[in-house]
Short mmCIF file of C-alpha atoms in Angstrom, two decimals:
data_model
loop_
_atom_site.label_atom_id
_atom_site.label_comp_id
_atom_site.label_asym_id
_atom_site.label_seq_id
_atom_site.Cartn_x
_atom_site.Cartn_y
_atom_site.Cartn_z
CA MET A 1 1.62 -0.84 -3.79
CA LEU A 2 -1.20 -2.88 -3.76
CA TYR A 3 -5.50 -2.17 -5.48
CA THR A 4 -8.55 -3.34 -6.06
CA TYR A 5 -11.48 -2.98 -7.85
CA ILE A 6 -15.26 -1.88 -6.60
CA GLU A 7 -18.25 -1.46 -8.72
CA SER A 8 -20.27 1.90 -8.56
CA PRO A 9 -22.78 3.94 -9.41
CA ILE A 10 -21.26 5.93 -11.94
CA GLY A 11 -18.65 2.48 -13.20
CA GLU A 12 -15.57 0.23 -12.15
CA LEU A 13 -14.00 1.80 -9.69
CA LEU A 14 -9.49 1.34 -8.74
CA LEU A 15 -8.29 2.16 -5.49
CA ALA A 16 -4.97 1.38 -5.09
CA GLY A 17 -1.96 2.34 -2.11
CA SER A 18 -0.67 0.69 0.80
CA ALA A 19 -1.43 -1.04 3.75
CA SER A 20 -2.57 1.83 5.58
CA THR A 21 -3.08 4.52 2.67
CA LEU A 22 -5.43 5.47 -0.27
CA GLU A 23 -3.39 6.86 -3.11
CA VAL A 24 -5.35 6.34 -5.92
CA LEU A 25 -8.63 6.18 -6.98
CA GLY A 26 -9.23 6.32 -10.90
CA PHE A 27 -12.24 5.86 -13.34
CA ALA A 28 -12.82 3.37 -15.71
CA THR A 29 -13.93 5.63 -18.26
CA GLY A 30 -13.51 9.83 -18.81
CA ASN A 31 -10.13 11.21 -19.60
CA LYS A 32 -8.39 10.42 -16.79
CA ALA A 33 -9.19 7.38 -16.80
CA ARG A 34 -7.49 5.24 -15.16
CA ARG A 35 -5.63 0.68 -14.70
CA ALA A 36 -3.29 -0.72 -12.72
CA GLU A 37 0.08 -1.03 -13.13
CA SER A 38 1.83 -4.30 -13.94
CA GLU A 39 4.32 -3.97 -11.13
CA TRP A 40 1.26 -3.37 -8.57
CA GLN A 41 -0.62 -6.44 -6.68
CA ARG A 42 -4.10 -6.86 -7.06
CA ASP A 43 -5.19 -8.05 -3.54
CA ASP A 44 -9.62 -7.58 -3.69
CA HIS A 45 -9.67 -7.86 0.89
CA ALA A 46 -7.29 -3.95 0.54
CA PHE A 47 -9.09 -1.57 1.20
CA ASP A 48 -12.09 -2.06 3.11
CA ASN A 49 -12.65 0.52 5.17
CA ALA A 50 -12.75 3.23 1.41
CA LYS A 51 -15.48 0.70 -0.33
CA ALA A 52 -17.45 0.78 2.33
CA GLN A 53 -17.54 4.41 3.01
CA LEU A 54 -17.33 4.62 -0.86
CA GLU A 55 -20.60 2.05 -0.28
CA GLU A 56 -22.11 4.49 1.87
CA PHE A 57 -21.29 8.03 -0.30
CA PHE A 58 -22.68 5.47 -3.55
CA GLY A 59 -26.11 5.88 -0.93
CA GLY A 60 -27.12 8.87 0.41
CA GLU A 61 -25.69 7.64 3.87
CA ARG A 62 -21.88 9.77 4.38
CA HIS A 63 -21.04 12.95 3.62
CA ALA A 64 -17.43 12.77 4.59
CA PHE A 65 -14.72 10.74 4.22
CA ASP A 66 -12.29 9.23 7.18
CA LEU A 67 -9.80 7.63 5.57
CA GLU A 68 -5.93 7.57 5.32
CA LEU A 69 -5.38 9.30 2.27
CA SER A 70 -1.61 9.63 1.19
CA HIS A 71 -0.59 12.12 -1.98
CA SER A 72 1.90 13.90 -3.56
CA GLY A 73 2.17 16.74 -5.03
CA THR A 74 3.89 20.19 -4.72
CA GLN A 75 3.08 22.93 -1.73
CA PHE A 76 1.03 24.82 -4.02
CA GLN A 77 -1.24 20.92 -5.24
CA ARG A 78 -0.70 20.28 -1.86
CA ALA A 79 -2.78 23.48 -0.82
CA VAL A 80 -5.56 23.09 -3.54
CA LEU A 81 -6.45 19.66 -2.29
CA ASP A 82 -6.70 20.16 1.23
CA ALA A 83 -8.55 23.37 0.32
CA LEU A 84 -11.10 21.26 -2.02
CA GLN A 85 -11.17 18.76 1.60
CA GLN A 86 -12.83 21.88 2.96
CA ILE A 87 -16.06 21.79 0.19
CA PRO A 88 -19.41 20.88 2.19
CA TYR A 89 -20.80 18.00 1.50
CA GLY A 90 -23.66 19.55 -1.10
CA GLU A 91 -22.09 22.48 -2.39
CA THR A 92 -19.41 23.59 -4.60
CA ARG A 93 -16.81 26.47 -5.11
CA SER A 94 -15.38 28.25 -8.48
CA TYR A 95 -11.74 28.04 -9.38
CA LYS A 96 -11.39 31.30 -8.05
CA GLU A 97 -12.90 31.24 -5.00
CA ILE A 98 -10.94 28.21 -3.96
CA ALA A 99 -7.41 30.39 -5.61
CA GLU A 100 -8.75 33.24 -3.01
CA GLN A 101 -9.14 30.23 -0.23
CA ILE A 102 -5.31 29.38 -1.01
CA GLY A 103 -4.23 33.13 -0.78
CA ARG A 104 -3.34 33.21 -4.71
CA PRO A 105 -5.97 35.12 -6.72
CA LYS A 106 -4.48 35.44 -9.41
CA ALA A 107 -3.33 31.29 -9.73
CA VAL A 108 -7.15 30.28 -11.10
CA ARG A 109 -5.35 28.80 -14.29
CA ALA A 110 -3.17 26.87 -10.93
CA VAL A 111 -5.76 25.96 -8.96
CA GLY A 112 -7.25 24.12 -12.73
CA ALA A 113 -4.82 22.01 -13.02
CA ALA A 114 -3.98 21.19 -9.27
CA ASN A 115 -7.80 19.76 -9.57
CA GLY A 116 -6.95 18.32 -12.79
CA SER A 117 -4.44 16.09 -10.68
CA ASN A 118 -6.65 15.49 -7.84
CA PRO A 119 -5.45 11.42 -7.10
CA ILE A 120 -8.29 10.75 -5.11
CA PRO A 121 -11.13 11.62 -6.33
CA ILE A 122 -14.68 10.89 -4.79
CA ILE A 123 -12.60 11.84 -1.56
CA ILE A 124 -11.26 14.97 -2.00
CA PRO A 125 -14.25 16.17 -3.20
CA CYS A 126 -12.42 17.93 -6.54
CA HIS A 127 -16.13 17.40 -8.53
CA ARG A 128 -17.19 20.81 -6.24
CA VAL A 129 -14.94 22.63 -8.66
CA ILE A 130 -17.44 24.83 -11.36
CA GLY A 131 -16.25 27.01 -13.23
CA ALA A 132 -17.56 31.29 -12.22
CA ASN A 133 -20.53 30.93 -14.58
CA GLY A 134 -22.09 28.62 -13.21
CA ALA A 135 -20.27 25.78 -15.73
CA LEU A 136 -19.40 22.11 -15.11
CA THR A 137 -15.80 22.06 -16.53
CA GLY A 138 -13.78 19.09 -16.89
CA PHE A 139 -13.77 16.16 -14.33
CA GLY A 140 -11.02 13.05 -15.25
CA GLY A 141 -14.29 10.80 -14.76
CA GLY A 142 -15.89 12.42 -17.35
CA ILE A 143 -18.84 15.61 -16.99
CA ALA A 144 -21.32 13.01 -17.32
CA THR A 145 -19.69 11.78 -14.12
CA LYS A 146 -19.53 14.88 -12.64
CA GLN A 147 -22.81 15.72 -13.08
CA TYR A 148 -24.44 12.48 -10.42
CA LEU A 149 -21.69 13.40 -8.06
CA LEU A 150 -23.52 17.17 -7.87
CA ASP A 151 -26.46 16.10 -8.58
CA LEU A 152 -26.71 12.63 -5.64
CA GLU A 153 -24.57 15.92 -3.30
CA ARG A 154 -27.84 17.53 -3.24
CA ARG A 155 -30.23 14.94 -3.24
CA HIS A 156 -28.45 13.91 0.17
CA SER A 157 -27.07 17.32 1.38
CA GLY A 158 -30.71 18.76 2.52
CA LEU A 159 -29.51 22.11 1.09
CA PHE A 160 -31.76 21.90 -1.40
CA GLY A 161 -35.10 20.60 0.07
#
């Protein structure tokens, strides 16, 4: 697997995958902090398109990503990740709403687990999922990072003038 790092307003981010697909976006901090594995090969020219799109996202210029992604998981996990990608920029959904959207209304906790195992956060926008009461709940990069991402999107979405 190839990997590189990118500096961002929320700290250093790990990007990893094959030459044609992104498989991992990792945070340097938080309960899901991720570093490159010893058998991976560093290539600082890899993922130039992903780097450019992330820079545009953090600059408020990009509201959707157009990247080749690869993620494994169960059919349920893939359904949750697909549902996350349908949440519009600047908006949020509850775990319950995602469970209902995928036709599993009682699977709220399982949606939370699948959301928490998202290998490509930000690009697959798991930060847009909040508690039913509007509270920010766990996030692999930390709650402060989740708040930053939500605030960034609200500022640039045009929804909250």
